[in-house]
PDB file of C-alpha atoms and ligand atoms in Angstrom:
ATOM      1  CA  MET M   1      92.339 127.269 120.155  1.00  0.00           C
ATOM      2  CA  SER M   2      94.357 130.534 119.835  1.00  0.00           C
ATOM      3  CA  THR M   3      95.640 131.608 116.120  1.00  0.00           C
ATOM      4  CA  GLU M   4      99.331 131.077 116.668  1.00  0.00           C
ATOM      5  CA  GLU M   5      97.767 127.208 117.751  1.00  0.00           C
ATOM      6  CA  ILE M   6      98.509 123.511 115.304  1.00  0.00           C
ATOM      7  CA  GLU M   7      96.490 120.697 114.950  1.00  0.00           C
ATOM      8  CA  VAL M   8      98.473 118.496 114.009  1.00  0.00           C
ATOM      9  CA  ASP M   9      97.387 114.377 112.702  1.00  0.00           C
ATOM     10  CA  LEU M  10      99.893 111.585 114.647  1.00  0.00           C
ATOM     11  CA  THR M  11      99.833 107.276 113.996  1.00  0.00           C
ATOM     12  CA  VAL M  12     101.537 106.578 117.858  1.00  0.00           C
ATOM     13  CA  ASN M  13     101.990 103.289 118.002  1.00  0.00           C
ATOM     14  CA  GLY M  14      99.022 102.227 115.222  1.00  0.00           C
ATOM     15  CA  GLU M  15      96.933 104.790 117.023  1.00  0.00           C
ATOM     16  CA  SER M  16      95.535 107.809 115.217  1.00  0.00           C
ATOM     17  CA  HIS M  17      96.088 110.865 117.495  1.00  0.00           C
ATOM     18  CA  ALA M  18      94.724 114.522 116.755  1.00  0.00           C
ATOM     19  CA  VAL M  19      96.468 117.123 119.090  1.00  0.00           C
ATOM     20  CA  THR M  20      96.506 121.361 119.138  1.00  0.00           C
ATOM     21  CA  VAL M  21     100.049 122.679 120.018  1.00  0.00           C
ATOM     22  CA  GLU M  22     102.520 125.225 120.159  1.00  0.00           C
ATOM     23  CA  PRO M  23     103.732 125.990 117.199  1.00  0.00           C
ATOM     24  CA  ARG M  24     107.388 125.781 119.429  1.00  0.00           C
ATOM     25  CA  GLU M  25     106.542 122.548 121.150  1.00  0.00           C
ATOM     26  CA  LEU M  26     108.720 120.042 121.466  1.00  0.00           C
ATOM     27  CA  LEU M  27     107.478 116.435 119.303  1.00  0.00           C
ATOM     28  CA  ALA M  28     109.368 114.672 123.099  1.00  0.00           C
ATOM     29  CA  GLN M  29     106.799 117.440 124.669  1.00  0.00           C
ATOM     30  CA  THR M  30     103.357 116.723 122.579  1.00  0.00           C
ATOM     31  CA  LEU M  31     104.202 112.807 122.623  1.00  0.00           C
ATOM     32  CA  ARG M  32     105.337 112.054 126.634  1.00  0.00           C
ATOM     33  CA  GLU M  33     102.919 114.938 127.758  1.00  0.00           C
ATOM     34  CA  LYS M  34      99.460 114.341 125.642  1.00  0.00           C
ATOM     35  CA  LEU M  35     100.215 111.298 124.800  1.00  0.00           C
ATOM     36  CA  ASN M  36     100.715 110.001 127.409  1.00  0.00           C
ATOM     37  CA  CYS M  37     104.431 107.970 126.190  1.00  0.00           C
ATOM     38  CA  ARG M  38     105.531 107.999 130.087  1.00  0.00           C
ATOM     39  CA  GLY M  39     109.014 105.100 127.959  1.00  0.00           C
ATOM     40  CA  ILE M  40     109.795 108.675 125.726  1.00  0.00           C
ATOM     41  CA  ASN M  41     112.167 109.922 128.682  1.00  0.00           C
ATOM     42  CA  ILE M  42     113.234 114.379 128.568  1.00  0.00           C
ATOM     43  CA  GLY M  43     117.297 114.079 129.515  1.00  0.00           C
ATOM     44  CA  CYS M  44     119.141 116.615 127.328  1.00  0.00           C
ATOM     45  CA  GLU M  45     116.657 118.324 124.701  1.00  0.00           C
ATOM     46  CA  SER M  46     119.756 119.217 122.328  1.00  0.00           C
ATOM     47  CA  SER M  47     119.548 116.048 120.960  1.00  0.00           C
ATOM     48  CA  SER M  48     122.978 115.033 122.175  1.00  0.00           C
ATOM     49  CA  CYS M  49     121.470 112.394 125.220  1.00  0.00           C
ATOM     50  CA  GLY M  50     119.324 110.160 122.029  1.00  0.00           C
ATOM     51  CA  ALA M  51     117.082 109.145 126.065  1.00  0.00           C
ATOM     52  CA  CYS M  52     113.934 110.659 123.720  1.00  0.00           C
ATOM     53  CA  THR M  53     114.790 108.233 120.767  1.00  0.00           C
ATOM     54  CA  VAL M  54     111.812 107.110 118.928  1.00  0.00           C
ATOM     55  CA  GLN M  55     111.648 105.450 115.467  1.00  0.00           C
ATOM     56  CA  TYR M  56     109.469 108.090 113.340  1.00  0.00           C
ATOM     57  CA  ASN M  57     108.299 106.945 109.982  1.00  0.00           C
ATOM     58  CA  GLY M  58     110.411 104.156 110.528  1.00  0.00           C
ATOM     59  CA  LYS M  59     114.128 105.023 111.430  1.00  0.00           C
ATOM     60  CA  SER M  60     115.056 106.751 114.715  1.00  0.00           C
ATOM     61  CA  LEU M  61     114.437 110.313 116.008  1.00  0.00           C
ATOM     62  CA  LYS M  62     115.910 111.567 118.204  1.00  0.00           C
ATOM     63  CA  SER M  63     111.769 113.984 119.199  1.00  0.00           C
ATOM     64  CA  CYS M  64     113.595 116.180 120.961  1.00  0.00           C
ATOM     65  CA  THR M  65     115.530 117.431 117.949  1.00  0.00           C
ATOM     66  CA  ARG M  66     111.773 118.724 116.224  1.00  0.00           C
ATOM     67  CA  PHE M  67     109.170 120.519 116.206  1.00  0.00           C
ATOM     68  CA  THR M  68     105.347 118.522 116.462  1.00  0.00           C
ATOM     69  CA  ALA M  69     104.556 121.335 114.467  1.00  0.00           C
ATOM     70  CA  GLN M  70     106.661 119.567 111.565  1.00  0.00           C
ATOM     71  CA  SER M  71     105.180 116.209 112.216  1.00  0.00           C
ATOM     72  CA  ASP M  72     101.720 115.932 110.664  1.00  0.00           C
ATOM     73  CA  GLY M  73     101.379 112.997 109.587  1.00  0.00           C
ATOM     74  CA  ALA M  74     103.982 111.048 111.358  1.00  0.00           C
ATOM     75  CA  ASP M  75     103.715 107.338 112.045  1.00  0.00           C
ATOM     76  CA  ILE M  76     105.947 107.104 115.124  1.00  0.00           C
ATOM     77  CA  VAL M  77     106.416 104.464 117.692  1.00  0.00           C
ATOM     78  CA  THR M  78     107.635 104.327 121.328  1.00  0.00           C
ATOM     79  CA  ILE M  79     108.800 101.794 123.458  1.00  0.00           C
ATOM     80  CA  GLN M  80     105.205 100.799 125.152  1.00  0.00           C
ATOM     81  CA  GLY M  81     104.645 100.285 121.099  1.00  0.00           C
ATOM     82  CA  LEU M  82     107.900  97.933 120.191  1.00  0.00           C
ATOM     83  CA  ALA M  83     106.695  95.273 122.164  1.00  0.00           C
ATOM     84  CA  ASN M  84     103.757  93.255 119.998  1.00  0.00           C
ATOM     85  CA  ASP M  85     100.661  92.252 122.163  1.00  0.00           C
ATOM     86  CA  GLY M  86     102.817  92.167 125.292  1.00  0.00           C
ATOM     87  CA  THR M  87     105.376  89.553 123.690  1.00  0.00           C
ATOM     88  CA  LEU M  88     108.855  91.659 123.926  1.00  0.00           C
ATOM     89  CA  THR M  89     110.749  91.283 120.878  1.00  0.00           C
ATOM     90  CA  GLU M  90     114.197  89.783 121.348  1.00  0.00           C
ATOM     91  CA  LEU M  91     115.892  92.989 122.238  1.00  0.00           C
ATOM     92  CA  GLN M  92     114.342  94.184 125.064  1.00  0.00           C
ATOM     93  CA  ARG M  93     114.467  90.719 126.753  1.00  0.00           C
ATOM     94  CA  ALA M  94     117.929  90.493 125.855  1.00  0.00           C
ATOM     95  CA  PHE M  95     118.295  93.467 127.649  1.00  0.00           C
ATOM     96  CA  THR M  96     116.606  92.590 130.710  1.00  0.00           C
ATOM     97  CA  GLU M  97     118.515  89.199 131.019  1.00  0.00           C
ATOM     98  CA  ASN M  98     121.915  90.425 130.015  1.00  0.00           C
ATOM     99  CA  HIS M  99     121.379  93.279 133.075  1.00  0.00           C
ATOM    100  CA  ALA M 100     121.691  96.038 130.550  1.00  0.00           C
ATOM    101  CA  LEU M 101     120.673  98.815 132.577  1.00  0.00           C
ATOM    102  CA  GLN M 102     120.687 100.388 135.463  1.00  0.00           C
ATOM    103  CA  CYS M 103     118.415 103.026 136.332  1.00  0.00           C
ATOM    104  CA  GLY M 104     116.767 102.484 133.392  1.00  0.00           C
ATOM    105  CA  TYR M 105     116.889 106.290 131.707  1.00  0.00           C
ATOM    106  CA  CYS M 106     118.605 105.873 129.103  1.00  0.00           C
ATOM    107  CA  THR M 107     116.675 101.930 127.484  1.00  0.00           C
ATOM    108  CA  PRO M 108     113.849 103.722 125.600  1.00  0.00           C
ATOM    109  CA  GLY M 109     115.636 105.597 123.799  1.00  0.00           C
ATOM    110  CA  ILE M 110     118.792 102.674 123.356  1.00  0.00           C
ATOM    111  CA  ILE M 111     116.705 100.308 123.232  1.00  0.00           C
ATOM    112  CA  MET M 112     114.540 102.137 119.678  1.00  0.00           C
ATOM    113  CA  ALA M 113     117.331 103.263 118.326  1.00  0.00           C
ATOM    114  CA  VAL M 114     119.637  99.831 118.041  1.00  0.00           C
ATOM    115  CA  ASP M 115     116.192  98.077 116.693  1.00  0.00           C
ATOM    116  CA  GLU M 116     116.694 100.240 114.186  1.00  0.00           C
ATOM    117  CA  TYR M 117     120.358  99.744 113.914  1.00  0.00           C
ATOM    118  CA  LEU M 118     119.966  96.237 113.752  1.00  0.00           C
ATOM    119  CA  SER M 119     116.967  95.981 110.995  1.00  0.00           C
ATOM    120  CA  GLU M 120     119.579  97.804 108.619  1.00  0.00           C
ATOM    121  CA  ASN M 121     123.016  96.452 109.831  1.00  0.00           C
ATOM    122  CA  PRO M 122     122.462  92.424 111.461  1.00  0.00           C
ATOM    123  CA  ASP M 123     125.264  91.399 111.975  1.00  0.00           C
ATOM    124  CA  PRO M 124     127.572  94.064 113.854  1.00  0.00           C
ATOM    125  CA  SER M 125     130.707  93.889 115.721  1.00  0.00           C
ATOM    126  CA  ARG M 126     130.824  94.387 118.616  1.00  0.00           C
ATOM    127  CA  THR M 127     133.319  98.362 117.741  1.00  0.00           C
ATOM    128  CA  GLU M 128     129.827  98.591 115.196  1.00  0.00           C
ATOM    129  CA  ILE M 129     127.449  98.149 118.519  1.00  0.00           C
ATOM    130  CA  ARG M 130     130.018 100.743 119.981  1.00  0.00           C
ATOM    131  CA  SER M 131     130.949 102.979 117.362  1.00  0.00           C
ATOM    132  CA  GLU M 132     127.456 103.038 115.575  1.00  0.00           C
ATOM    133  CA  ALA M 133     124.395 101.148 117.413  1.00  0.00           C
ATOM    134  CA  LEU M 134     125.411 103.609 120.393  1.00  0.00           C
ATOM    135  CA  GLN M 135     126.407 106.692 118.575  1.00  0.00           C
ATOM    136  CA  GLY M 136     123.348 108.898 119.640  1.00  0.00           C
ATOM    137  CA  ASN M 137     122.848 107.159 122.955  1.00  0.00           C
ATOM    138  CA  LEU M 138     124.827 108.611 126.161  1.00  0.00           C
ATOM    139  CA  CYS M 139     124.315 105.565 129.295  1.00  0.00           C
ATOM    140  CA  ARG M 140     125.572 108.427 132.704  1.00  0.00           C
ATOM    141  CA  CYS M 141     125.103 104.376 134.464  1.00  0.00           C
ATOM    142  CA  THR M 142     126.307 101.020 133.378  1.00  0.00           C
ATOM    143  CA  GLY M 143     129.866 101.749 131.320  1.00  0.00           C
ATOM    144  CA  TYR M 144     127.910 100.153 127.834  1.00  0.00           C
ATOM    145  CA  GLN M 145     129.357  96.801 128.270  1.00  0.00           C
ATOM    146  CA  ASN M 146     126.296  95.061 129.474  1.00  0.00           C
ATOM    147  CA  ILE M 147     124.301  96.882 126.786  1.00  0.00           C
ATOM    148  CA  VAL M 148     127.251  95.397 124.037  1.00  0.00           C
ATOM    149  CA  ASP M 149     126.393  91.850 125.814  1.00  0.00           C
ATOM    150  CA  ALA M 150     122.971  92.419 125.110  1.00  0.00           C
ATOM    151  CA  ILE M 151     122.735  93.534 121.352  1.00  0.00           C
ATOM    152  CA  GLU M 152     124.599  90.965 120.283  1.00  0.00           C
ATOM    153  CA  VAL M 153     123.030  88.067 122.397  1.00  0.00           C
ATOM    154  CA  ALA M 154     119.561  89.852 119.854  1.00  0.00           C
ATOM    155  CA  ALA M 155     121.216  90.113 117.024  1.00  0.00           C
ATOM    156  CA  ASP M 156     122.408  86.671 116.952  1.00  0.00           C
ATOM    157  CA  ARG M 157     118.758  85.125 118.095  1.00  0.00           C
ATOM    158  CA  ARG M 158     117.703  87.406 115.696  1.00  0.00           C
ATOM    159  CA  ASN M 159     119.410  86.084 112.665  1.00  0.00           C
ATOM    160  CA  THR M 160     119.096  82.771 113.575  1.00  0.00           C
ATOM    161  CA  GLU M 161     114.723  82.859 113.822  1.00  0.00           C
TER     162      GLU M 161
HETATM  163  S1  FES L   1     116.327 114.903 125.248  1.00  0.00           S
HETATM  164 FE1  FES L   1     116.368 114.131 123.361  1.00  0.00          FE
HETATM  165  S2  FES L   1     118.367 114.208 122.662  1.00  0.00           S
HETATM  166 FE2  FES L   1     118.065 113.881 125.129  1.00  0.00          FE
HETATM  167  S1  FES L   2     121.153 102.825 133.119  1.00  0.00           S
HETATM  168 FE1  FES L   2     121.167 104.728 134.196  1.00  0.00          FE
HETATM  169  S2  FES L   2     121.497 105.785 132.016  1.00  0.00           S
HETATM  170 FE2  FES L   2     121.402 104.410 131.027  1.00  0.00          FE
END
């Protein structure tokens, strides 16, 4: 380890990891490249697209906006840790059933952001889904209609469970 490098402890999808990083290494890079979280996509690296969104200590976070060195002790969930023992969540199922993706590049980030949004706002209107739940995530393919449909279906199911 060079004098510049820093050791950071992270919990990712329930597993503990110690990683050694340069001070300016982005959390998105560490998760994807060192911890094999290939569900994290890196698009803009400037906080615009949301493709790198994870849940960080229970809140959604664009992981390109944080240095790994700032994240010691963080508890992180990525799309790979969302399903429970291989059973997809209602939100994940609704995305597949409603054809809410095309290339899929945006999808993991959208699901991680919306999963956290629905836990705080369980019954959003379609307007709120567009203006709030999806405000931090871009999709270049779908036109959003099917994504909004999927989120509405998932919210309804979660509320009747
Ligand atoms: S890569 Fe992080 S917001 Fe675009
Ligand atoms: S499905 Fe391609 S960017 Fe959203």
